[in-house]
Short mmCIF file of C-alpha atoms and ligand atoms in Angstrom, two decimals:
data_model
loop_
_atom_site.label_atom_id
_atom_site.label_comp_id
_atom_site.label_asym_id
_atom_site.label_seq_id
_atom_site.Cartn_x
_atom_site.Cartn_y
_atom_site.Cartn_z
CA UNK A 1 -13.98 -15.53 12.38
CA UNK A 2 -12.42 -12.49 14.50
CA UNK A 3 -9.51 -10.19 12.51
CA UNK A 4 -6.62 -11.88 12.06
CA UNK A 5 -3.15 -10.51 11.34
CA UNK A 6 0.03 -11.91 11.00
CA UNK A 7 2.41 -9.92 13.38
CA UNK A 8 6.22 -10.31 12.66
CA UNK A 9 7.00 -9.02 16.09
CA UNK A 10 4.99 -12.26 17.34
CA UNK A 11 5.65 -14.50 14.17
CA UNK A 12 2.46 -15.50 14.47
CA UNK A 13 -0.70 -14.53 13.47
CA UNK A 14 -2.69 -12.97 15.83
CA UNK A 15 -6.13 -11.38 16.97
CA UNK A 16 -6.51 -7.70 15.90
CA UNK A 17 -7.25 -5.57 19.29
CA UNK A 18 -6.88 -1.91 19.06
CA UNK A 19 -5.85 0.05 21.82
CA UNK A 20 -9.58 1.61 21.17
CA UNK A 21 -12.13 -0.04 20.44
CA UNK A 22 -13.32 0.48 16.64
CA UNK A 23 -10.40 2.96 16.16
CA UNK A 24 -7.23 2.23 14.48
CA UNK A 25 -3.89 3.97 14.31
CA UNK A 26 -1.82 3.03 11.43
CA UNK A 27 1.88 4.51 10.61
CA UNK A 28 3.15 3.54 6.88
CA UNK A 29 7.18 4.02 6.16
CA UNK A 30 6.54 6.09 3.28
CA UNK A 31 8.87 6.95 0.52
CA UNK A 32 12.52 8.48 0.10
CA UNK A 33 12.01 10.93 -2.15
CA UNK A 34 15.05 10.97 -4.14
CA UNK A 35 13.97 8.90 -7.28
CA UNK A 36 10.91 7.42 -8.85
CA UNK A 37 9.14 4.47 -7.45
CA UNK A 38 9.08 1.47 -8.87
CA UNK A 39 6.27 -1.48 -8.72
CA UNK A 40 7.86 -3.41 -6.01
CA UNK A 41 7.44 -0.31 -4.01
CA UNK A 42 4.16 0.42 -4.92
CA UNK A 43 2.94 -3.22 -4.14
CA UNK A 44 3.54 -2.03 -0.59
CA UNK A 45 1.35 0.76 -1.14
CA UNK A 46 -1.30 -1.22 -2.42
CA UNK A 47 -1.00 -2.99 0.97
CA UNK A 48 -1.47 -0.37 2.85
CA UNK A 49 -4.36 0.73 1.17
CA UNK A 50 -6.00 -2.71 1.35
CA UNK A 51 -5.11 -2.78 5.01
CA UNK A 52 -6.91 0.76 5.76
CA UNK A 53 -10.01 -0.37 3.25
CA UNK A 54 -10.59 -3.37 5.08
CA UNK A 55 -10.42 -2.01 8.06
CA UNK A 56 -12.62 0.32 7.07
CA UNK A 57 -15.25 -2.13 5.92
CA UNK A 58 -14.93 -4.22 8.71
CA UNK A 59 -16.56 -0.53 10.53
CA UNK A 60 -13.24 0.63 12.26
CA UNK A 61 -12.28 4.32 12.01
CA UNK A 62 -8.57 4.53 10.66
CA UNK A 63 -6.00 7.12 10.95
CA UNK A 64 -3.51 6.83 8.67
CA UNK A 65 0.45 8.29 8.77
CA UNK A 66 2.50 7.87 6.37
CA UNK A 67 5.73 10.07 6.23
CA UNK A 68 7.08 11.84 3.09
CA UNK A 69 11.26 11.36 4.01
CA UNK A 70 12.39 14.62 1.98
CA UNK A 71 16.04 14.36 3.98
CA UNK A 72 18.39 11.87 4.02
CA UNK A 73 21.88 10.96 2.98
CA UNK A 74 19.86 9.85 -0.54
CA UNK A 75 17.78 13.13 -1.07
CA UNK A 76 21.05 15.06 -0.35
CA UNK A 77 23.49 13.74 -2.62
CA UNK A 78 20.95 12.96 -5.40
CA UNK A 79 19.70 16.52 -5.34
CA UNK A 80 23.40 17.89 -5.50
CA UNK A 81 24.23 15.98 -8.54
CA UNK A 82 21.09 17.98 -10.18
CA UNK A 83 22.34 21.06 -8.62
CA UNK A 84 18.80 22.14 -7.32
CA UNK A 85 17.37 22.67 -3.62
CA UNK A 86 16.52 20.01 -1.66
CA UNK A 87 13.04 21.39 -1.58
CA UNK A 88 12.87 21.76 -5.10
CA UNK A 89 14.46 18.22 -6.09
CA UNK A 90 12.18 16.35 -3.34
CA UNK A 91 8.82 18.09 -4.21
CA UNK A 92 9.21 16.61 -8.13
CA UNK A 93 9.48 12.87 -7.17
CA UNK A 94 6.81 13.77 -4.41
CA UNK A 95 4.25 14.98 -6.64
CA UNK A 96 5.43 11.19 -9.38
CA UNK A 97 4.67 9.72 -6.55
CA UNK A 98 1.01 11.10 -5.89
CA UNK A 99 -0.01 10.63 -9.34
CA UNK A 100 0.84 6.84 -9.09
CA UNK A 101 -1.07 6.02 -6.09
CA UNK A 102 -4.27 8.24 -7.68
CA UNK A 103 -3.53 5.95 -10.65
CA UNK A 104 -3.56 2.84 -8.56
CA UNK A 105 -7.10 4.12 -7.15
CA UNK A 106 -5.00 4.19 -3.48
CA UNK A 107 -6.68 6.53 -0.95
CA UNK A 108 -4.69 9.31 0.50
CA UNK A 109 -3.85 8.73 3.97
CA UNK A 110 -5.21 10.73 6.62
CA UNK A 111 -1.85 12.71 7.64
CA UNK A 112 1.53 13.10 5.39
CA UNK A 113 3.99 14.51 7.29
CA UNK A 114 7.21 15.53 5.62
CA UNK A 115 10.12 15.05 7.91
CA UNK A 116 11.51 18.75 6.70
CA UNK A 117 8.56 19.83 8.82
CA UNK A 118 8.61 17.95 11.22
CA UNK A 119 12.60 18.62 13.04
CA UNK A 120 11.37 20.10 16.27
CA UNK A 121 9.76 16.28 16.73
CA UNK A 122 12.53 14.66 16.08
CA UNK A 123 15.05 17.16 18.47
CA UNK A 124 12.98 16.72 21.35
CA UNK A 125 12.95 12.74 21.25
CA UNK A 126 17.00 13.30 20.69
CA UNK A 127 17.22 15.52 23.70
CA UNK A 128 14.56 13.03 25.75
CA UNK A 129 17.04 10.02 24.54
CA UNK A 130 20.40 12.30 25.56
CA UNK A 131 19.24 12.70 29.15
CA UNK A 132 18.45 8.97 29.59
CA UNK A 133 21.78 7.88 28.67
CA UNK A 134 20.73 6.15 25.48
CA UNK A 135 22.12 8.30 23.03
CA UNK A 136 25.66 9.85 23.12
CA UNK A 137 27.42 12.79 21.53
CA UNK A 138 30.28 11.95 19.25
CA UNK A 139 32.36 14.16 17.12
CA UNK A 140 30.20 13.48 14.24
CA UNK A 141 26.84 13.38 15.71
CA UNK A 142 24.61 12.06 18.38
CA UNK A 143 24.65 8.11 18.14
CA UNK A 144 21.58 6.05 19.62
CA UNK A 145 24.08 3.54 22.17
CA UNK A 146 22.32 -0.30 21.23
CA UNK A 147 23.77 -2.24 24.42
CA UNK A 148 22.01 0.86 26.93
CA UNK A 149 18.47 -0.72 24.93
CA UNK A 150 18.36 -4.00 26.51
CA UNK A 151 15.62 -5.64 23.92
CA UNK A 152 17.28 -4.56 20.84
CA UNK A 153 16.77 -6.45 17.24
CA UNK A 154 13.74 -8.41 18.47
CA UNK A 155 11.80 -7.50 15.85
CA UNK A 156 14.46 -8.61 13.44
CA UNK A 157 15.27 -11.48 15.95
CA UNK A 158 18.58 -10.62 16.24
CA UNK A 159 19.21 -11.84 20.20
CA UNK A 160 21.82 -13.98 18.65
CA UNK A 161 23.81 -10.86 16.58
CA UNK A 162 26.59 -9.59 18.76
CA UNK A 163 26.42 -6.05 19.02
CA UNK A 164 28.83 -4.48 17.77
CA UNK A 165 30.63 -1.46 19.46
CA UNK A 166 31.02 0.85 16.06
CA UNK A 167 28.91 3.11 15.15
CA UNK A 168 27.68 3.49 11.86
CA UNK A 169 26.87 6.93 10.25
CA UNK A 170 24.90 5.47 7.07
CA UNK A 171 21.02 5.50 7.57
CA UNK A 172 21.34 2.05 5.41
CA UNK A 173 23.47 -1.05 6.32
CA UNK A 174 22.93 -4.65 6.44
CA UNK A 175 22.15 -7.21 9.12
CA UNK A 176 25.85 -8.50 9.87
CA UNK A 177 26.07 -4.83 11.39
CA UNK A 178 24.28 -4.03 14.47
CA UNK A 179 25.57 -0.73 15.48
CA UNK A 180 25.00 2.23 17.19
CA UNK A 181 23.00 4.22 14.74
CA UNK A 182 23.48 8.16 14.27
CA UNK A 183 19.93 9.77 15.27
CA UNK A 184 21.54 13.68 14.48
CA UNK A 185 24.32 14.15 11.41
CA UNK A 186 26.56 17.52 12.45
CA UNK A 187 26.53 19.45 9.51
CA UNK A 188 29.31 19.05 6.88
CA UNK A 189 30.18 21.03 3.96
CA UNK A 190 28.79 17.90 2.02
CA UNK A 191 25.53 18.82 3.76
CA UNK A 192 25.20 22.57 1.95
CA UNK A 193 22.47 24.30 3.26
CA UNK A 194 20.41 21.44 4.44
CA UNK A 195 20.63 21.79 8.41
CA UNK A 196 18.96 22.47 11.08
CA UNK A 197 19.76 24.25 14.31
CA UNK A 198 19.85 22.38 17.98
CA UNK A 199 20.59 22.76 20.97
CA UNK A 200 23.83 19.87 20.83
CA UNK A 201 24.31 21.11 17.13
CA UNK A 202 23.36 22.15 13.91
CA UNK A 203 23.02 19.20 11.65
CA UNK A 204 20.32 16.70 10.08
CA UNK A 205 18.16 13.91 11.34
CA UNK A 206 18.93 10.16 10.26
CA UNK A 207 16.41 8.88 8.79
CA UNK A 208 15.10 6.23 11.44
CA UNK A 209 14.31 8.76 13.75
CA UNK A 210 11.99 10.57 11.39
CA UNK A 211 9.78 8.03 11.46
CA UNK A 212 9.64 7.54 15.35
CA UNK A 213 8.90 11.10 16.37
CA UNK A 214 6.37 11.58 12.91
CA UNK A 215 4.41 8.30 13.98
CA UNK A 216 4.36 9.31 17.84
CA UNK A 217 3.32 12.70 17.10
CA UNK A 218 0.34 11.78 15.18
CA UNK A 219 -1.07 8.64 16.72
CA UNK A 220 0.47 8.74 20.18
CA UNK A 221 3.52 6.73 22.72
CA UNK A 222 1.88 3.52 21.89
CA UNK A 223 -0.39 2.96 18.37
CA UNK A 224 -2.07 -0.90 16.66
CA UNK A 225 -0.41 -1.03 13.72
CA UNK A 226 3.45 -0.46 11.64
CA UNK A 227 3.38 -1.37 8.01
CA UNK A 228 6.44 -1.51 5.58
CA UNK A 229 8.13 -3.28 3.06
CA UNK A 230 10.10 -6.68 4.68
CA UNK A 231 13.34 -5.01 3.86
CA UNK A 232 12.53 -2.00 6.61
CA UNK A 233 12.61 -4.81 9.61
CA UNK A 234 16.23 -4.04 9.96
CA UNK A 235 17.33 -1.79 10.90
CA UNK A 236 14.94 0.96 10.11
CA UNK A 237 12.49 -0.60 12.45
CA UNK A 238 14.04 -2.31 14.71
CA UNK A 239 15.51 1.10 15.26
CA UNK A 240 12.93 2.89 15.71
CA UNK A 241 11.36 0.34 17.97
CA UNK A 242 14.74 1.31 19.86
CA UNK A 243 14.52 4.94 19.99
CA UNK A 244 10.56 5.10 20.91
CA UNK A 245 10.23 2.66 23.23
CA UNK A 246 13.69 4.04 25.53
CA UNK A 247 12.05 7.41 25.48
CA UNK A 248 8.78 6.35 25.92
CA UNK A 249 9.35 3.23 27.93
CA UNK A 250 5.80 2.00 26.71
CA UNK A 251 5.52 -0.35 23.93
CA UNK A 252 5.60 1.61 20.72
CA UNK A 253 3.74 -0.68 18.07
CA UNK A 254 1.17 -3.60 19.02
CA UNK A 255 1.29 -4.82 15.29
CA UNK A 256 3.74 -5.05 12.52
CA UNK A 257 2.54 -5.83 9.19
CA UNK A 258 5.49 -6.27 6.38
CA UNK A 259 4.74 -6.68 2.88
CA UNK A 260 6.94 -8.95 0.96
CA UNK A 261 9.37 -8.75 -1.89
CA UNK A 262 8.60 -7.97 -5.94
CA UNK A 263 10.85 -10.40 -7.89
CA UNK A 264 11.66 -10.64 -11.26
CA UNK A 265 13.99 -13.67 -13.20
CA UNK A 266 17.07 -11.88 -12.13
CA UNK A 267 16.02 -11.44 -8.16
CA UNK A 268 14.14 -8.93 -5.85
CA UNK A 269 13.52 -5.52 -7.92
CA UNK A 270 15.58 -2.68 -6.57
CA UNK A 271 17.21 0.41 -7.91
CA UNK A 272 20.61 -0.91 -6.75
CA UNK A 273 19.85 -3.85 -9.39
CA UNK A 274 18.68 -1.86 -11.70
CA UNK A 275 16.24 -4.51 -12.83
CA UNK A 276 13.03 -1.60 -11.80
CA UNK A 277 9.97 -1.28 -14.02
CA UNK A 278 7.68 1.62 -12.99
CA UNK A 279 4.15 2.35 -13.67
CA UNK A 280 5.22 4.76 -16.53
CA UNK A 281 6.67 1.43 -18.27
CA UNK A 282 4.32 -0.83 -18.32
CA UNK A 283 1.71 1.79 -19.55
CA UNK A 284 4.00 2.00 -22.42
CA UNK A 285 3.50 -2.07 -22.85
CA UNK A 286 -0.12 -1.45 -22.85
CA UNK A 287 -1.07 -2.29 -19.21
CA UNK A 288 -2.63 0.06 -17.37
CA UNK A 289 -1.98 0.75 -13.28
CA UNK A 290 -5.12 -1.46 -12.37
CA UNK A 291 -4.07 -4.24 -13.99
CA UNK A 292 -0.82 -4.31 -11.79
CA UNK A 293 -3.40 -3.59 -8.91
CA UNK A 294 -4.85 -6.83 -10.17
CA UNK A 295 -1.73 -8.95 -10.17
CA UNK A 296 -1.17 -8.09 -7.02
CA UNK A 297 -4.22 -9.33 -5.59
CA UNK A 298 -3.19 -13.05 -7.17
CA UNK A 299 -1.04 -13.18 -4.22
CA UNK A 300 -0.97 -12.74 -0.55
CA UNK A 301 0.55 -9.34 0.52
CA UNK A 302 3.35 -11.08 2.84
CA UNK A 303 4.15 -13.85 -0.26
CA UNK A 304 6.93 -12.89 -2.87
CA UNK A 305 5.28 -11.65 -5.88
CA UNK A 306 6.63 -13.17 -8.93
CA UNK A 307 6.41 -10.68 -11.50
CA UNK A 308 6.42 -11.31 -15.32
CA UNK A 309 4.97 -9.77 -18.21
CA UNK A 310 3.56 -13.00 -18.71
CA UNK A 311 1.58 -12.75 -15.04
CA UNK A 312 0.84 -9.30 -15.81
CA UNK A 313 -0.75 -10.21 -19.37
CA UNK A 314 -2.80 -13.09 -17.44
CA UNK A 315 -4.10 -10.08 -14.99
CA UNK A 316 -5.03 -7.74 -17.95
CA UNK A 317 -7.27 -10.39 -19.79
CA UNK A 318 -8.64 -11.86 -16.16
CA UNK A 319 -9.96 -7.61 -15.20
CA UNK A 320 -11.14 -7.28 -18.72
CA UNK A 321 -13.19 -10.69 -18.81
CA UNK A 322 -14.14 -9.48 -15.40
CA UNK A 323 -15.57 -6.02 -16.40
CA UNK A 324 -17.12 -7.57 -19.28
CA UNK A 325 -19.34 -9.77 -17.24
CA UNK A 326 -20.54 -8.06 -14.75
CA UNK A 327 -21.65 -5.25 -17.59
CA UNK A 328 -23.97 -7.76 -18.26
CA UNK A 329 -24.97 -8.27 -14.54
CA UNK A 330 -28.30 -6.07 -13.95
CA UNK A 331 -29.14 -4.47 -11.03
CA UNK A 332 -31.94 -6.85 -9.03
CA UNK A 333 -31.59 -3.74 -6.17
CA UNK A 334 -31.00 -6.93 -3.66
CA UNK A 335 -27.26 -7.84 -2.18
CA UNK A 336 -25.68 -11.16 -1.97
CA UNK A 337 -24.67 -11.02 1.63
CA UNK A 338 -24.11 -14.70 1.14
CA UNK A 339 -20.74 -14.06 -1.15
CA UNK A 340 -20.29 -10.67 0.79
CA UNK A 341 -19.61 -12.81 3.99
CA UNK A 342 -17.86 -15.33 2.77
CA UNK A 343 -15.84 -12.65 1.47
CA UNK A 344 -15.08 -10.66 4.30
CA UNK A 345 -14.08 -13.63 6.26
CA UNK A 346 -11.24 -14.09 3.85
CA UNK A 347 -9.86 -10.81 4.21
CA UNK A 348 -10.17 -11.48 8.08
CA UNK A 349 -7.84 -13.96 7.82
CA UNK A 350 -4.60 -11.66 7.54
CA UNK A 351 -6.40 -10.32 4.40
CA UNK A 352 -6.45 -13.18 2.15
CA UNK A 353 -6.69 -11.42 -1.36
CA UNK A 354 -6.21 -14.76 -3.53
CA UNK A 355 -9.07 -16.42 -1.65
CA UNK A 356 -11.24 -13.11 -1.79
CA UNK A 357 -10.52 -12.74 -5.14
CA UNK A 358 -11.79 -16.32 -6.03
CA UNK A 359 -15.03 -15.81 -3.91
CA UNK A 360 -15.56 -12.63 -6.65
CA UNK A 361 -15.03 -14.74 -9.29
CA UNK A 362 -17.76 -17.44 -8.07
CA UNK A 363 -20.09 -14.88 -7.50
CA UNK A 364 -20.12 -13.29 -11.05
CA UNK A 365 -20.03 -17.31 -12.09
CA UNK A 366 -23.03 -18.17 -10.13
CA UNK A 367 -26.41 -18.06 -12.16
CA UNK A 368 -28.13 -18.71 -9.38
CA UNK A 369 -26.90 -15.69 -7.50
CA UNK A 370 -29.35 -12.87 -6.67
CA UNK A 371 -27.99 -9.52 -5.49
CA UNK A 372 -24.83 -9.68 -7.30
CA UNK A 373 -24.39 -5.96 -8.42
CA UNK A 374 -24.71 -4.10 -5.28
CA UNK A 375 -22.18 -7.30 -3.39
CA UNK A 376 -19.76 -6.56 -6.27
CA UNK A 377 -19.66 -2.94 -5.31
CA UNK A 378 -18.86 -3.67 -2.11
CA UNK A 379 -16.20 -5.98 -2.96
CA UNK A 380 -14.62 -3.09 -5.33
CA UNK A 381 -14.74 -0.60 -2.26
CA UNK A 382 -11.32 -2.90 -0.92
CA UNK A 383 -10.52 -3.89 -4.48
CA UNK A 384 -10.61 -0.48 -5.35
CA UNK A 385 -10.16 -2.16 -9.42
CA UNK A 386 -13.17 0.45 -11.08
CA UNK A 387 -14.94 -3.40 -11.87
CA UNK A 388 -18.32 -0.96 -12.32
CA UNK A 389 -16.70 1.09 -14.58
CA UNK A 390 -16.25 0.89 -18.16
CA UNK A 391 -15.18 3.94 -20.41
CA UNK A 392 -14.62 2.10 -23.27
CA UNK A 393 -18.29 0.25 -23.37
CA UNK A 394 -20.16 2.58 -21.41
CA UNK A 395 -23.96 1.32 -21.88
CA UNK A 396 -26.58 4.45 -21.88
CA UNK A 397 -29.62 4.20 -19.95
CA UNK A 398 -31.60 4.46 -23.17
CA UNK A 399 -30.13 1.42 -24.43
CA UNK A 400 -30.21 -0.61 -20.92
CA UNK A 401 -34.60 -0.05 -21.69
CA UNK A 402 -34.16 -1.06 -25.07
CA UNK A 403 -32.20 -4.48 -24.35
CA UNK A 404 -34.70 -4.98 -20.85
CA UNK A 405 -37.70 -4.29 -23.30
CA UNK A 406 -36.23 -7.25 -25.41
CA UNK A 407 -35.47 -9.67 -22.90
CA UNK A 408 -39.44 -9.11 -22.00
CA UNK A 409 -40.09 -9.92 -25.38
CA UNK A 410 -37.74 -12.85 -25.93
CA UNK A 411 -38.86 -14.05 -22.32
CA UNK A 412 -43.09 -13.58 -23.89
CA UNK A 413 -41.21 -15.39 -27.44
CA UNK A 414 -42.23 -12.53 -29.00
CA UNK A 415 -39.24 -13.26 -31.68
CA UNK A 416 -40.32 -10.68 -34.25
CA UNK A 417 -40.38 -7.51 -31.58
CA UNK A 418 -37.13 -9.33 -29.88
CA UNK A 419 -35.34 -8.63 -33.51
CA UNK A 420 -37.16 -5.00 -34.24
CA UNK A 421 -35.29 -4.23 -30.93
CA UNK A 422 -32.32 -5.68 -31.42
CA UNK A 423 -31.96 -3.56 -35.20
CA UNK A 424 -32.81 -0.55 -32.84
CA UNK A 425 -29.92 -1.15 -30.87
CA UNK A 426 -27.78 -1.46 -33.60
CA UNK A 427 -28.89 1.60 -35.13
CA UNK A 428 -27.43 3.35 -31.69
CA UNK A 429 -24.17 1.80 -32.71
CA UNK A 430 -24.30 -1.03 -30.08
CA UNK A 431 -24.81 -4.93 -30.18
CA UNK A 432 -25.97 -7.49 -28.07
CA UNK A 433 -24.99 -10.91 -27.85
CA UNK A 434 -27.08 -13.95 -25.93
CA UNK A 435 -24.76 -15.66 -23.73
CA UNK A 436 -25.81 -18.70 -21.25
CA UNK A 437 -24.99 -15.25 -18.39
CA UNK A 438 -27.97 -12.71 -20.31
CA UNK A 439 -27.70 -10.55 -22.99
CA UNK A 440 -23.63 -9.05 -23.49
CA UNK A 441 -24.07 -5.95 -24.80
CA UNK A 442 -21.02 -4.11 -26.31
CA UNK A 443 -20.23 -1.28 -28.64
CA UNK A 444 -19.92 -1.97 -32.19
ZN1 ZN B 501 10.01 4.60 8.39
#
């Protein structure tokens, strides 16, 4: 099967071409850092990183963006109430933030621009967008004019929307509005000292222009693939669809990949709920951040995720019994490239975790299965859930001879050295157990 994705610009799913062949551009909305992230957030993050990993076994070279937003009307006003700098207030959720995704095993991607650092970007696409007619100065800022950009809201499919002739200065507002959007704030007293100086006044970026002219800058006019949560398809991309593609006037994304909602009993998990759960909390129930990794590998990244402690419990148990079998897996030095193909061919179809995840499970099942070690390592490169790993039973090489000298014996029926070597081990403070899978060795 050829790579598959699901592109909501299309609706469809759709053969993966990059612009170059074996290379891939990827831009990831990343987060507002004005408050902690919760899991439903984070379950995009896992996306991404299961996006890049694939890729990356599938032998494409990725470059990955993904934007730190360290100014907005959020950061401001939640950094006020604190009374700290901007700076100061953003760099503290920013570094939360880091830890999770280490936590999560997520790879760093390649370039994090923050959009503090990145204003001279975001002027020039402003000025670029002033002198084609589709933005417009106001007496609060420069506004990005929707009717001038004849395609707008087709990601969101929003043909049907009447566009509005207001103007809205909120970066955030809901579907009923299409509006012209402010891409430049002129500074207010509200503001403090968090502006910037240009050449049709000082002021602030809105946030949907950060992310055009920090994508552009790093992977080019025109790159393969946008990811984000579903809620970011309007308007924060359809806007920035908006703003690239009149300055450019190339297409600005081939792909869009959106990963769907977190919901609990009570509805979708969001601050403005305040139904969240972060990764502090459930460590505090006794999971631990790979178990959530788990969960959300039960279902497919564009799927609602129905999350319960319940679900999460089921994860827990399913990694542990996981781990604990393939600790008694030994190392033949072959690979299944049977299960490894099967596998990859699930993630090429708009990476299929669920499926994936079951062809994992048959493979550690299978007694027949030769090479099951080094295909499991593999696997764990995407799944990134430490399945080789196991602090808590790590197995020393010494005792690894000891229970391989007695599955000789016990093979020969040499019962009486089989036993001698089993008190051994138990002298070392471990046991081992005869399953129908091998020997389960464990600590005592
Ligand atoms: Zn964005």
């Amino acid at each position: 099967m050829t790579l598959k994705f699901y592109n909501t610009l299309t609706r469809k799913k759709q053969v993966f071409k990059p612009l170059k062949s074996k290379q891939v551009g990827i831009y990831s909305c990343g987060p507002t850092v004005y408050n902690y992230a919760h899991i439903g957030n984070l379950r995009t993050y896992i996306f991404n990183d299961l996006l890049k990993k694939s890729l990356e076994f599938l032998g494409y070279k990725v470059t990955h963006v993904m934007n730190i937003t360290d100014v907005d009307d959020k950061t401001i006003t939640a950094s006020k109430k604190q009374g700290v700098s901007l700076k100061k207030f953003t760099r503290e959720y920013e570094k939360i933030f880091f830890n999770d995704l280490k936590s999560l095993n997520i790879k760093k991607p390649t370039h994090i621009p923050r959009a503090t650092e990145s204003i001279k970007d975001m002027i020039k696409l402003i000025q670029v967008l002033l002198k084609k007619g589709y933005a417009y100065k106001s007496d609060d800022g420069i506004y990005f004019s929707i009717k001038k950009f004849k395609s707008y809201g087709k990601l969101a499919k929003l043909q049907k929307i009447k566009k509005s002739k207001s103007r809205i200065a909120n970066d955030s507002y809901d579907k009923e509005n299409a509006k012209d959007f402010a891409l430049w704030k002129f500074h207010t007293q509200e503001d403090g000292d968090n502006f910037w100086k240009a050449g049709f006044g000082k002021g602030r970026p809105g946030w949907h222009i950060e992310c055009s002219a920090m994508s552009m800058k790093k992977l080019g006019e025109t790159f393969d693939i946008h990811t984000g949560a579903s809620d970011l398809i309007f308007p924060h991309h359809t806007n920035e669809i908006a703003q690239s593609q009149a300055a450019t006037g190339k297409q600005f994304v081939k792909y869009w990949l959106h990963a769907g909602f977190l919901t609990m009993k009570q509805g979708k998990m969001s601050k403005s709920l305040g139904n969240i759960l972060r990764l502090k909390d459930l460590r505090q129930k006794g999971f631990s951040a790979l178990d959530y990794r788990y969960l959300t590998l039960t279902t497919h990244y564009r799927e609602q995720l129905r999350f319960s402690l319940e679900n999460l419990n089921a994860s827990k148990i399913a990694l542990q019994r996981l781990k604990n079998i393939i600790l008694t897996i030994k190392n033949d030095k072959k690979i299944n490239n049977k299960y490894l193909a099967q596998f990859t061919e699930a993630l090429k179809d708009d990476l299929n975790t669920p499926k994936a995840l079951a062809i994992l499970w048959k493979l550690v099942r299978d007694p027949d299965a030769e090479g099951k070690l080094k295909a499991i390592k593999k696997i764990d490169e995407i799944f990134s859930l430490d399945l080789l790993k196991n602090e808590k039973t790590k197995i020393p090489q010494k005792i690894k001879k000891l229970v391989d000298e007695r599955e000789r014996a016990r093979k020969n029926k040499d019962w009486k050295t089989a036993d001698s070597i089993r008190e051994k081990i138990n002298e070392f403070g471990f046991q081992v157990d005869d399953t129908g899978r091998g020997a389960k060795i464990s600590k005592k």
